[in-house]
Amino acid sequence: MEIIEITEQNFEKEVLNSDIPVLVDFWATWCGPCRMQAPIIDELAGEVSGVKFAKLNVDENGSLAQQYRVMSIPTLIVFKEGKVVASAVGLQSKGAVKEMIGV
Amino acid sequence: MYDVAIIGSGPAGLSAALYTSRANLKTLVIGKDRGALEKADRIENYFGMAEPISGCELVENTRTQARNLGVELIEDEIFHISWENGFQLEGKEGAYEANAVLLATGTGRQTVKLKGIQELEGKGVSYCAICDAFFYRGRQVAILGNGEYALHEMSQLLPVVQSAVLLTNGEPLKVQAPEGVQVIETSLASVDGQEYVEGVTFTDGTSLAVDGVFIAMGSAGAAELARKAGAMINGRHIQVNEGMETNIPGLYAAGDCIGGLLQISTAVGEGAKAAMSMIKFVRTVQKSS
Ligand SMILES: Cc1cc2nc3c(=O)[nH]c(=O)nc-3n(C[C@H](O)[C@H](O)[C@H](O)COP(=O)(O)OP(=O)(O)OC[C@H]3O[C@@H](n4cnc5c(N)ncnc54)[C@H](O)[C@@H]3O)c2cc1C
């Protein structure tokens, strides 16, 4: 599946109102670990179905980062029916991300 | 630009340097002190020790051996690693660039054990000022540390935060704090907060309200450097494969910082393995440029 770019405009539609669980990768261009997280998420997006994979640039969408109290990146948050069901701070291995999304 | 930069001039780092230098790679070794062997009086269990020698002597001998083979050795403390077309290292004395980097910093001794730190990691407790400063704009933060590394972390925070305090947790302050920065040398009892950091409590019962606590005690250890670059770590140890490669292409780790036996023999062996991988990596980079 393709990775969806989340913005303040599409957050409600793509994340909160999604029919399937959504994993959101909070990242920024200046964050080294985020650059290592991205290929892991890309890989999973190609392998796992039934979960939406998304990324959110905290520089451009500061209010969402603030709303979800993101204080360190990379942060991964899994949303299910509009609610946060799992979150992890810092670079996560492929296995750890799989566990978060329950596959 | 160096072909190879090695952070750590102990057995792992120097062993790797002997190989990369002999393979004609421009090699830099950066160390801040003599590492774990400084305090080892007698080495009796290492190959070739007909008569035991001290750890210091062993390191000095190998430093001379490395210099004779063309390795550049310098004293500096590295605070940060980033990568963009090669690696950039930021130290107290200067900045360095290399195509491949080996982390051979030994075991980070100073892990801060305080109530609340682990629970609040990523919720106000941070190990990387440059990574997380953004989230503390206009807030009050504390930096836990007493040396150059703490000042480096503070310099990343001061331009954006409302106020910063330096907490030495009972240790003597080894550096001059920037003007206007409050220093508290009282030992800490805990980092407090229900869901997010709200403050810290000292052993004398007093407390201080802060939104963030940045950990920078002592110097940057392998785990801190690795974490900032984006290398996978497992507890305090850097994760590597058999070729001593981390998950970042061109970044390697060897010796005590990857865990295991914690002996000179293993550190030297791992350094050699890392060197082989680095030689291969640098040759590929050279060919493609
Ligand atoms: C008291 C004592 C006795 C020991 N006795 C023995 C023994 O008899 N036999 C044996 O096999 N092993 C012994 N060991 C263990 C052995 O010393 C270690 O396993 C070995 O030194 C590990 O090598 P290393 O290169 O990984 O790390 P180290 O030797 O610890 O070297 C780390 C290097 O990294 C540098 N460094 C760290 N952080 C930074 C930074 N931010 N910037 C720049 N440089 C940095 C340090 O200055 C140092 O040069 C002993 C250890 C101790 C403490």
PDB file of N, CA and C in Angstrom, chain A residues 4-98:
ATOM      1  N   ILE A   4       0.553   7.379   2.946  1.00  0.00           N
ATOM      2  CA  ILE A   4      -0.217   8.615   2.803  1.00  0.00           C
ATOM      3  C   ILE A   4       0.431   9.747   3.582  1.00  0.00           C
ATOM      4  N   GLU A   5       0.500  10.895   2.953  1.00  0.00           N
ATOM      5  CA  GLU A   5       1.074  12.079   3.596  1.00  0.00           C
ATOM      6  C   GLU A   5      -0.053  12.775   4.355  1.00  0.00           C
ATOM      7  N   ILE A   6       0.111  12.844   5.691  1.00  0.00           N
ATOM      8  CA  ILE A   6      -0.944  13.447   6.504  1.00  0.00           C
ATOM      9  C   ILE A   6      -0.672  14.934   6.718  1.00  0.00           C
ATOM     10  N   THR A   7      -1.721  15.726   6.593  1.00  0.00           N
ATOM     11  CA  THR A   7      -1.625  17.160   6.864  1.00  0.00           C
ATOM     12  C   THR A   7      -2.773  17.530   7.806  1.00  0.00           C
ATOM     13  N   GLU A   8      -2.745  18.784   8.253  1.00  0.00           N
ATOM     14  CA  GLU A   8      -3.839  19.227   9.124  1.00  0.00           C
ATOM     15  C   GLU A   8      -5.182  19.136   8.382  1.00  0.00           C
ATOM     16  N   GLN A   9      -5.119  19.255   7.038  1.00  0.00           N
ATOM     17  CA  GLN A   9      -6.360  19.237   6.251  1.00  0.00           C
ATOM     18  C   GLN A   9      -6.961  17.835   6.161  1.00  0.00           C
ATOM     19  N   ASN A  10      -6.120  16.825   5.937  1.00  0.00           N
ATOM     20  CA  ASN A  10      -6.698  15.488   5.702  1.00  0.00           C
ATOM     21  C   ASN A  10      -6.642  14.564   6.924  1.00  0.00           C
ATOM     22  N   PHE A  11      -6.163  15.065   8.044  1.00  0.00           N
ATOM     23  CA  PHE A  11      -5.983  14.214   9.227  1.00  0.00           C
ATOM     24  C   PHE A  11      -7.294  13.546   9.644  1.00  0.00           C
ATOM     25  N   GLU A  12      -8.360  14.330   9.713  1.00  0.00           N
ATOM     26  CA  GLU A  12      -9.622  13.781  10.200  1.00  0.00           C
ATOM     27  C   GLU A  12     -10.122  12.686   9.268  1.00  0.00           C
ATOM     28  N   LYS A  13     -10.097  12.980   7.988  1.00  0.00           N
ATOM     29  CA  LYS A  13     -10.605  12.036   6.994  1.00  0.00           C
ATOM     30  C   LYS A  13      -9.751  10.765   6.941  1.00  0.00           C
ATOM     31  N   GLU A  14      -8.444  10.948   6.820  1.00  0.00           N
ATOM     32  CA  GLU A  14      -7.553   9.791   6.596  1.00  0.00           C
ATOM     33  C   GLU A  14      -7.238   9.006   7.867  1.00  0.00           C
ATOM     34  N   VAL A  15      -7.218   9.691   9.001  1.00  0.00           N
ATOM     35  CA  VAL A  15      -6.812   9.004  10.227  1.00  0.00           C
ATOM     36  C   VAL A  15      -8.003   8.744  11.145  1.00  0.00           C
ATOM     37  N   LEU A  16      -8.635   9.814  11.607  1.00  0.00           N
ATOM     38  CA  LEU A  16      -9.701   9.641  12.602  1.00  0.00           C
ATOM     39  C   LEU A  16     -10.900   8.873  12.048  1.00  0.00           C
ATOM     40  N   ASN A  17     -11.248   9.128  10.785  1.00  0.00           N
ATOM     41  CA  ASN A  17     -12.426   8.469  10.217  1.00  0.00           C
ATOM     42  C   ASN A  17     -12.086   7.248   9.368  1.00  0.00           C
ATOM     43  N   SER A  18     -10.878   6.756   9.508  1.00  0.00           N
ATOM     44  CA  SER A  18     -10.489   5.609   8.683  1.00  0.00           C
ATOM     45  C   SER A  18     -11.207   4.333   9.135  1.00  0.00           C
ATOM     46  N   ASP A  19     -11.560   3.490   8.150  1.00  0.00           N
ATOM     47  CA  ASP A  19     -12.241   2.217   8.471  1.00  0.00           C
ATOM     48  C   ASP A  19     -11.259   1.199   9.021  1.00  0.00           C
ATOM     49  N   ILE A  20      -9.999   1.372   8.661  1.00  0.00           N
ATOM     50  CA  ILE A  20      -8.973   0.421   9.106  1.00  0.00           C
ATOM     51  C   ILE A  20      -7.956   1.131  10.009  1.00  0.00           C
ATOM     52  N   PRO A  21      -7.210   0.377  10.822  1.00  0.00           N
ATOM     53  CA  PRO A  21      -6.205   1.019  11.676  1.00  0.00           C
ATOM     54  C   PRO A  21      -5.176   1.802  10.850  1.00  0.00           C
ATOM     55  N   VAL A  22      -4.679   2.885  11.427  1.00  0.00           N
ATOM     56  CA  VAL A  22      -3.696   3.725  10.726  1.00  0.00           C
ATOM     57  C   VAL A  22      -2.437   3.866  11.588  1.00  0.00           C
ATOM     58  N   LEU A  23      -1.301   3.621  10.973  1.00  0.00           N
ATOM     59  CA  LEU A  23      -0.033   3.873  11.664  1.00  0.00           C
ATOM     60  C   LEU A  23       0.526   5.189  11.152  1.00  0.00           C
ATOM     61  N   VAL A  24       0.708   6.150  12.048  1.00  0.00           N
ATOM     62  CA  VAL A  24       1.249   7.444  11.635  1.00  0.00           C
ATOM     63  C   VAL A  24       2.686   7.593  12.141  1.00  0.00           C
ATOM     64  N   ASP A  25       3.573   7.904  11.208  1.00  0.00           N
ATOM     65  CA  ASP A  25       4.994   8.111  11.504  1.00  0.00           C
ATOM     66  C   ASP A  25       5.226   9.618  11.581  1.00  0.00           C
ATOM     67  N   PHE A  26       5.443  10.143  12.804  1.00  0.00           N
ATOM     68  CA  PHE A  26       5.739  11.568  12.992  1.00  0.00           C
ATOM     69  C   PHE A  26       7.228  11.760  12.735  1.00  0.00           C
ATOM     70  N   TRP A  27       7.568  12.623  11.797  1.00  0.00           N
ATOM     71  CA  TRP A  27       8.973  12.757  11.400  1.00  0.00           C
ATOM     72  C   TRP A  27       9.324  14.200  11.021  1.00  0.00           C
ATOM     73  N   ALA A  28      10.597  14.423  10.737  1.00  0.00           N
ATOM     74  CA  ALA A  28      11.056  15.706  10.201  1.00  0.00           C
ATOM     75  C   ALA A  28      12.333  15.467   9.420  1.00  0.00           C
ATOM     76  N   THR A  29      12.625  16.382   8.501  1.00  0.00           N
ATOM     77  CA  THR A  29      13.791  16.195   7.627  1.00  0.00           C
ATOM     78  C   THR A  29      15.110  16.228   8.404  1.00  0.00           C
ATOM     79  N   TRP A  30      15.139  16.971   9.534  1.00  0.00           N
ATOM     80  CA  TRP A  30      16.384  17.153  10.286  1.00  0.00           C
ATOM     81  C   TRP A  30      16.657  16.015  11.262  1.00  0.00           C
ATOM     82  N   CYS A  31      15.816  15.018  11.256  1.00  0.00           N
ATOM     83  CA  CYS A  31      15.937  13.963  12.268  1.00  0.00           C
ATOM     84  C   CYS A  31      16.574  12.706  11.668  1.00  0.00           C
ATOM     85  N   GLY A  32      17.809  12.419  12.079  1.00  0.00           N
ATOM     86  CA  GLY A  32      18.540  11.269  11.562  1.00  0.00           C
ATOM     87  C   GLY A  32      17.802   9.950  11.733  1.00  0.00           C
ATOM     88  N   PRO A  33      17.380   9.648  12.952  1.00  0.00           N
ATOM     89  CA  PRO A  33      16.682   8.376  13.166  1.00  0.00           C
ATOM     90  C   PRO A  33      15.429   8.234  12.307  1.00  0.00           C
ATOM     91  N   CYS A  34      14.765   9.366  12.000  1.00  0.00           N
ATOM     92  CA  CYS A  34      13.554   9.297  11.169  1.00  0.00           C
ATOM     93  C   CYS A  34      13.895   8.747   9.783  1.00  0.00           C
ATOM     94  N   ARG A  35      15.099   9.098   9.317  1.00  0.00           N
ATOM     95  CA  ARG A  35      15.513   8.639   7.986  1.00  0.00           C
ATOM     96  C   ARG A  35      15.777   7.143   7.979  1.00  0.00           C
ATOM     97  N   MET A  36      16.003   6.554   9.144  1.00  0.00           N
ATOM     98  CA  MET A  36      16.161   5.106   9.213  1.00  0.00           C
ATOM     99  C   MET A  36      14.808   4.428   9.443  1.00  0.00           C
ATOM    100  N   GLN A  37      13.868   5.173  10.049  1.00  0.00           N
ATOM    101  CA  GLN A  37      12.534   4.613  10.297  1.00  0.00           C
ATOM    102  C   GLN A  37      11.755   4.489   8.985  1.00  0.00           C
ATOM    103  N   ALA A  38      11.897   5.492   8.118  1.00  0.00           N
ATOM    104  CA  ALA A  38      11.098   5.545   6.889  1.00  0.00           C
ATOM    105  C   ALA A  38      11.190   4.268   6.039  1.00  0.00           C
ATOM    106  N   PRO A  39      12.408   3.755   5.746  1.00  0.00           N
ATOM    107  CA  PRO A  39      12.453   2.546   4.913  1.00  0.00           C
ATOM    108  C   PRO A  39      11.802   1.318   5.559  1.00  0.00           C
ATOM    109  N   ILE A  40      11.789   1.286   6.892  1.00  0.00           N
ATOM    110  CA  ILE A  40      11.141   0.170   7.591  1.00  0.00           C
ATOM    111  C   ILE A  40       9.623   0.243   7.385  1.00  0.00           C
ATOM    112  N   ILE A  41       9.096   1.469   7.485  1.00  0.00           N
ATOM    113  CA  ILE A  41       7.654   1.664   7.275  1.00  0.00           C
ATOM    114  C   ILE A  41       7.309   1.356   5.806  1.00  0.00           C
ATOM    115  N   ASP A  42       8.159   1.822   4.891  1.00  0.00           N
ATOM    116  CA  ASP A  42       7.931   1.559   3.457  1.00  0.00           C
ATOM    117  C   ASP A  42       7.831   0.063   3.203  1.00  0.00           C
ATOM    118  N   GLU A  43       8.764  -0.680   3.809  1.00  0.00           N
ATOM    119  CA  GLU A  43       8.815  -2.118   3.610  1.00  0.00           C
ATOM    120  C   GLU A  43       7.529  -2.784   4.109  1.00  0.00           C
ATOM    121  N   LEU A  44       7.107  -2.379   5.306  1.00  0.00           N
ATOM    122  CA  LEU A  44       5.897  -2.959   5.884  1.00  0.00           C
ATOM    123  C   LEU A  44       4.665  -2.623   5.055  1.00  0.00           C
ATOM    124  N   ALA A  45       4.640  -1.388   4.526  1.00  0.00           N
ATOM    125  CA  ALA A  45       3.496  -0.969   3.721  1.00  0.00           C
ATOM    126  C   ALA A  45       3.348  -1.868   2.498  1.00  0.00           C
ATOM    127  N   GLY A  46       4.478  -2.366   2.014  1.00  0.00           N
ATOM    128  CA  GLY A  46       4.447  -3.243   0.861  1.00  0.00           C
ATOM    129  C   GLY A  46       4.026  -4.669   1.210  1.00  0.00           C
ATOM    130  N   GLU A  47       4.111  -5.020   2.482  1.00  0.00           N
ATOM    131  CA  GLU A  47       3.853  -6.406   2.888  1.00  0.00           C
ATOM    132  C   GLU A  47       2.520  -6.612   3.588  1.00  0.00           C
ATOM    133  N   VAL A  48       2.072  -5.576   4.322  1.00  0.00           N
ATOM    134  CA  VAL A  48       0.916  -5.747   5.203  1.00  0.00           C
ATOM    135  C   VAL A  48      -0.328  -5.102   4.586  1.00  0.00           C
ATOM    136  N   SER A  49      -1.427  -5.839   4.603  1.00  0.00           N
ATOM    137  CA  SER A  49      -2.674  -5.221   4.151  1.00  0.00           C
ATOM    138  C   SER A  49      -3.611  -5.089   5.350  1.00  0.00           C
ATOM    139  N   GLY A  50      -4.625  -4.277   5.197  1.00  0.00           N
ATOM    140  CA  GLY A  50      -5.581  -4.079   6.284  1.00  0.00           C
ATOM    141  C   GLY A  50      -5.147  -3.014   7.287  1.00  0.00           C
ATOM    142  N   VAL A  51      -4.003  -2.391   7.024  1.00  0.00           N
ATOM    143  CA  VAL A  51      -3.530  -1.284   7.867  1.00  0.00           C
ATOM    144  C   VAL A  51      -3.105  -0.165   6.937  1.00  0.00           C
ATOM    145  N   LYS A  52      -3.467   1.056   7.308  1.00  0.00           N
ATOM    146  CA  LYS A  52      -3.058   2.204   6.509  1.00  0.00           C
ATOM    147  C   LYS A  52      -1.756   2.754   7.079  1.00  0.00           C
ATOM    148  N   PHE A  53      -0.794   3.057   6.220  1.00  0.00           N
ATOM    149  CA  PHE A  53       0.491   3.612   6.671  1.00  0.00           C
ATOM    150  C   PHE A  53       0.569   5.076   6.251  1.00  0.00           C
ATOM    151  N   ALA A  54       0.918   5.914   7.216  1.00  0.00           N
ATOM    152  CA  ALA A  54       0.927   7.344   6.928  1.00  0.00           C
ATOM    153  C   ALA A  54       2.105   8.026   7.589  1.00  0.00           C
ATOM    154  N   LYS A  55       2.509   9.169   7.027  1.00  0.00           N
ATOM    155  CA  LYS A  55       3.556   9.942   7.693  1.00  0.00           C
ATOM    156  C   LYS A  55       3.135  11.389   7.850  1.00  0.00           C
ATOM    157  N   LEU A  56       3.622  11.993   8.929  1.00  0.00           N
ATOM    158  CA  LEU A  56       3.228  13.349   9.251  1.00  0.00           C
ATOM    159  C   LEU A  56       4.472  14.172   9.577  1.00  0.00           C
ATOM    160  N   ASN A  57       4.714  15.202   8.773  1.00  0.00           N
ATOM    161  CA  ASN A  57       5.875  16.068   8.973  1.00  0.00           C
ATOM    162  C   ASN A  57       5.555  17.060  10.099  1.00  0.00           C
ATOM    163  N   VAL A  58       6.285  16.941  11.218  1.00  0.00           N
ATOM    164  CA  VAL A  58       5.960  17.772  12.386  1.00  0.00           C
ATOM    165  C   VAL A  58       6.271  19.257  12.170  1.00  0.00           C
ATOM    166  N   ASP A  59       7.231  19.547  11.277  1.00  0.00           N
ATOM    167  CA  ASP A  59       7.551  20.945  10.973  1.00  0.00           C
ATOM    168  C   ASP A  59       6.357  21.650  10.323  1.00  0.00           C
ATOM    169  N   GLU A  60       5.686  20.896   9.451  1.00  0.00           N
ATOM    170  CA  GLU A  60       4.591  21.489   8.690  1.00  0.00           C
ATOM    171  C   GLU A  60       3.243  21.351   9.381  1.00  0.00           C
ATOM    172  N   ASN A  61       3.168  20.422  10.335  1.00  0.00           N
ATOM    173  CA  ASN A  61       1.888  20.169  11.001  1.00  0.00           C
ATOM    174  C   ASN A  61       2.053  20.178  12.518  1.00  0.00           C
ATOM    175  N   GLY A  62       2.632  21.287  12.975  1.00  0.00           N
ATOM    176  CA  GLY A  62       2.982  21.418  14.392  1.00  0.00           C
ATOM    177  C   GLY A  62       1.810  21.214  15.334  1.00  0.00           C
ATOM    178  N   SER A  63       0.616  21.669  14.921  1.00  0.00           N
ATOM    179  CA  SER A  63      -0.501  21.598  15.858  1.00  0.00           C
ATOM    180  C   SER A  63      -0.909  20.145  16.115  1.00  0.00           C
ATOM    181  N   LEU A  64      -0.789  19.296  15.089  1.00  0.00           N
ATOM    182  CA  LEU A  64      -1.136  17.878  15.298  1.00  0.00           C
ATOM    183  C   LEU A  64      -0.112  17.207  16.203  1.00  0.00           C
ATOM    184  N   ALA A  65       1.158  17.568  15.997  1.00  0.00           N
ATOM    185  CA  ALA A  65       2.206  17.007  16.851  1.00  0.00           C
ATOM    186  C   ALA A  65       1.952  17.419  18.295  1.00  0.00           C
ATOM    187  N   GLN A  66       1.538  18.667  18.454  1.00  0.00           N
ATOM    188  CA  GLN A  66       1.274  19.172  19.797  1.00  0.00           C
ATOM    189  C   GLN A  66       0.046  18.490  20.410  1.00  0.00           C
ATOM    190  N   GLN A  67      -0.988  18.354  19.591  1.00  0.00           N
ATOM    191  CA  GLN A  67      -2.225  17.729  20.064  1.00  0.00           C
ATOM    192  C   GLN A  67      -1.969  16.316  20.593  1.00  0.00           C
ATOM    193  N   TYR A  68      -1.074  15.603  19.921  1.00  0.00           N
ATOM    194  CA  TYR A  68      -0.802  14.228  20.355  1.00  0.00           C
ATOM    195  C   TYR A  68       0.451  14.166  21.226  1.00  0.00           C
ATOM    196  N   ARG A  69       0.846  15.324  21.751  1.00  0.00           N
ATOM    197  CA  ARG A  69       1.963  15.456  22.696  1.00  0.00           C
ATOM    198  C   ARG A  69       3.223  14.732  22.219  1.00  0.00           C
ATOM    199  N   VAL A  70       3.527  14.911  20.938  1.00  0.00           N
ATOM    200  CA  VAL A  70       4.770  14.343  20.416  1.00  0.00           C
ATOM    201  C   VAL A  70       5.914  15.229  20.898  1.00  0.00           C
ATOM    202  N   MET A  71       6.886  14.641  21.598  1.00  0.00           N
ATOM    203  CA  MET A  71       7.979  15.416  22.187  1.00  0.00           C
ATOM    204  C   MET A  71       9.335  14.907  21.760  1.00  0.00           C
ATOM    205  N   SER A  72       9.344  13.962  20.868  1.00  0.00           N
ATOM    206  CA  SER A  72      10.586  13.380  20.403  1.00  0.00           C
ATOM    207  C   SER A  72      10.237  12.627  19.133  1.00  0.00           C
ATOM    208  N   ILE A  73      11.107  12.688  18.136  1.00  0.00           N
ATOM    209  CA  ILE A  73      10.811  11.929  16.926  1.00  0.00           C
ATOM    210  C   ILE A  73      11.988  11.035  16.568  1.00  0.00           C
ATOM    211  N   PRO A  74      11.782   9.908  15.873  1.00  0.00           N
ATOM    212  CA  PRO A  74      10.485   9.447  15.382  1.00  0.00           C
ATOM    213  C   PRO A  74       9.536   9.011  16.507  1.00  0.00           C
ATOM    214  N   THR A  75       8.257   9.343  16.317  1.00  0.00           N
ATOM    215  CA  THR A  75       7.200   8.784  17.155  1.00  0.00           C
ATOM    216  C   THR A  75       6.228   8.087  16.223  1.00  0.00           C
ATOM    217  N   LEU A  76       5.837   6.886  16.580  1.00  0.00           N
ATOM    218  CA  LEU A  76       4.836   6.160  15.803  1.00  0.00           C
ATOM    219  C   LEU A  76       3.574   6.057  16.646  1.00  0.00           C
ATOM    220  N   ILE A  77       2.438   6.372  16.045  1.00  0.00           N
ATOM    221  CA  ILE A  77       1.165   6.229  16.768  1.00  0.00           C
ATOM    222  C   ILE A  77       0.205   5.421  15.903  1.00  0.00           C
ATOM    223  N   VAL A  78      -0.441   4.439  16.523  1.00  0.00           N
ATOM    224  CA  VAL A  78      -1.457   3.657  15.819  1.00  0.00           C
ATOM    225  C   VAL A  78      -2.836   4.132  16.263  1.00  0.00           C
ATOM    226  N   PHE A  79      -3.657   4.487  15.275  1.00  0.00           N
ATOM    227  CA  PHE A  79      -5.032   4.925  15.541  1.00  0.00           C
ATOM    228  C   PHE A  79      -5.993   3.841  15.092  1.00  0.00           C
ATOM    229  N   LYS A  80      -6.980   3.605  15.924  1.00  0.00           N
ATOM    230  CA  LYS A  80      -8.030   2.658  15.544  1.00  0.00           C
ATOM    231  C   LYS A  80      -9.358   3.305  15.913  1.00  0.00           C
ATOM    232  N   GLU A  81     -10.235   3.411  14.971  1.00  0.00           N
ATOM    233  CA  GLU A  81     -11.528   4.081  15.168  1.00  0.00           C
ATOM    234  C   GLU A  81     -11.343   5.438  15.851  1.00  0.00           C
ATOM    235  N   GLY A  82     -10.358   6.160  15.378  1.00  0.00           N
ATOM    236  CA  GLY A  82     -10.144   7.526  15.861  1.00  0.00           C
ATOM    237  C   GLY A  82      -9.402   7.642  17.172  1.00  0.00           C
ATOM    238  N   LYS A  83      -9.083   6.482  17.775  1.00  0.00           N
ATOM    239  CA  LYS A  83      -8.417   6.552  19.083  1.00  0.00           C
ATOM    240  C   LYS A  83      -6.990   6.003  19.006  1.00  0.00           C
ATOM    241  N   VAL A  84      -6.143   6.541  19.884  1.00  0.00           N
ATOM    242  CA  VAL A  84      -4.756   6.062  19.954  1.00  0.00           C
ATOM    243  C   VAL A  84      -4.751   4.705  20.666  1.00  0.00           C
ATOM    244  N   VAL A  85      -4.269   3.675  19.974  1.00  0.00           N
ATOM    245  CA  VAL A  85      -4.225   2.355  20.620  1.00  0.00           C
ATOM    246  C   VAL A  85      -2.789   1.905  20.932  1.00  0.00           C
ATOM    247  N   ALA A  86      -1.822   2.531  20.280  1.00  0.00           N
ATOM    248  CA  ALA A  86      -0.428   2.188  20.579  1.00  0.00           C
ATOM    249  C   ALA A  86       0.460   3.346  20.158  1.00  0.00           C
ATOM    250  N   SER A  87       1.569   3.517  20.875  1.00  0.00           N
ATOM    251  CA  SER A  87       2.529   4.534  20.449  1.00  0.00           C
ATOM    252  C   SER A  87       3.922   4.128  20.894  1.00  0.00           C
ATOM    253  N   ALA A  88       4.903   4.603  20.176  1.00  0.00           N
ATOM    254  CA  ALA A  88       6.294   4.284  20.513  1.00  0.00           C
ATOM    255  C   ALA A  88       7.177   5.450  20.113  1.00  0.00           C
ATOM    256  N   VAL A  89       8.140   5.749  20.957  1.00  0.00           N
ATOM    257  CA  VAL A  89       9.061   6.860  20.714  1.00  0.00           C
ATOM    258  C   VAL A  89      10.443   6.300  20.406  1.00  0.00           C
ATOM    259  N   GLY A  90      11.119   6.886  19.425  1.00  0.00           N
ATOM    260  CA  GLY A  90      12.462   6.411  19.056  1.00  0.00           C
ATOM    261  C   GLY A  90      12.368   5.391  17.940  1.00  0.00           C
ATOM    262  N   LEU A  91      13.507   5.164  17.296  1.00  0.00           N
ATOM    263  CA  LEU A  91      13.562   4.252  16.154  1.00  0.00           C
ATOM    264  C   LEU A  91      13.076   2.853  16.543  1.00  0.00           C
ATOM    265  N   GLN A  92      12.130   2.320  15.778  1.00  0.00           N
ATOM    266  CA  GLN A  92      11.565   0.999  16.065  1.00  0.00           C
ATOM    267  C   GLN A  92      11.956   0.005  14.971  1.00  0.00           C
ATOM    268  N   SER A  93      12.297  -1.193  15.386  1.00  0.00           N
ATOM    269  CA  SER A  93      12.643  -2.231  14.411  1.00  0.00           C
ATOM    270  C   SER A  93      11.377  -2.690  13.694  1.00  0.00           C
ATOM    271  N   LYS A  94      11.572  -3.426  12.611  1.00  0.00           N
ATOM    272  CA  LYS A  94      10.432  -3.920  11.844  1.00  0.00           C
ATOM    273  C   LYS A  94       9.539  -4.794  12.736  1.00  0.00           C
ATOM    274  N   GLY A  95      10.191  -5.647  13.533  1.00  0.00           N
ATOM    275  CA  GLY A  95       9.444  -6.533  14.433  1.00  0.00           C
ATOM    276  C   GLY A  95       8.613  -5.750  15.435  1.00  0.00           C
ATOM    277  N   ALA A  96       9.199  -4.685  15.969  1.00  0.00           N
ATOM    278  CA  ALA A  96       8.496  -3.882  16.973  1.00  0.00           C
ATOM    279  C   ALA A  96       7.285  -3.177  16.344  1.00  0.00           C
ATOM    280  N   VAL A  97       7.449  -2.702  15.103  1.00  0.00           N
ATOM    281  CA  VAL A  97       6.331  -2.023  14.446  1.00  0.00           C
ATOM    282  C   VAL A  97       5.220  -3.028  14.149  1.00  0.00           C
ATOM    283  N   LYS A  98       5.620  -4.235  13.737  1.00  0.00           N
ATOM    284  CA  LYS A  98       4.621  -5.280  13.463  1.00  0.00           C
ATOM    285  C   LYS A  98       3.795  -5.561  14.708  1.00  0.00           C
TER     286      LYS A  98
END
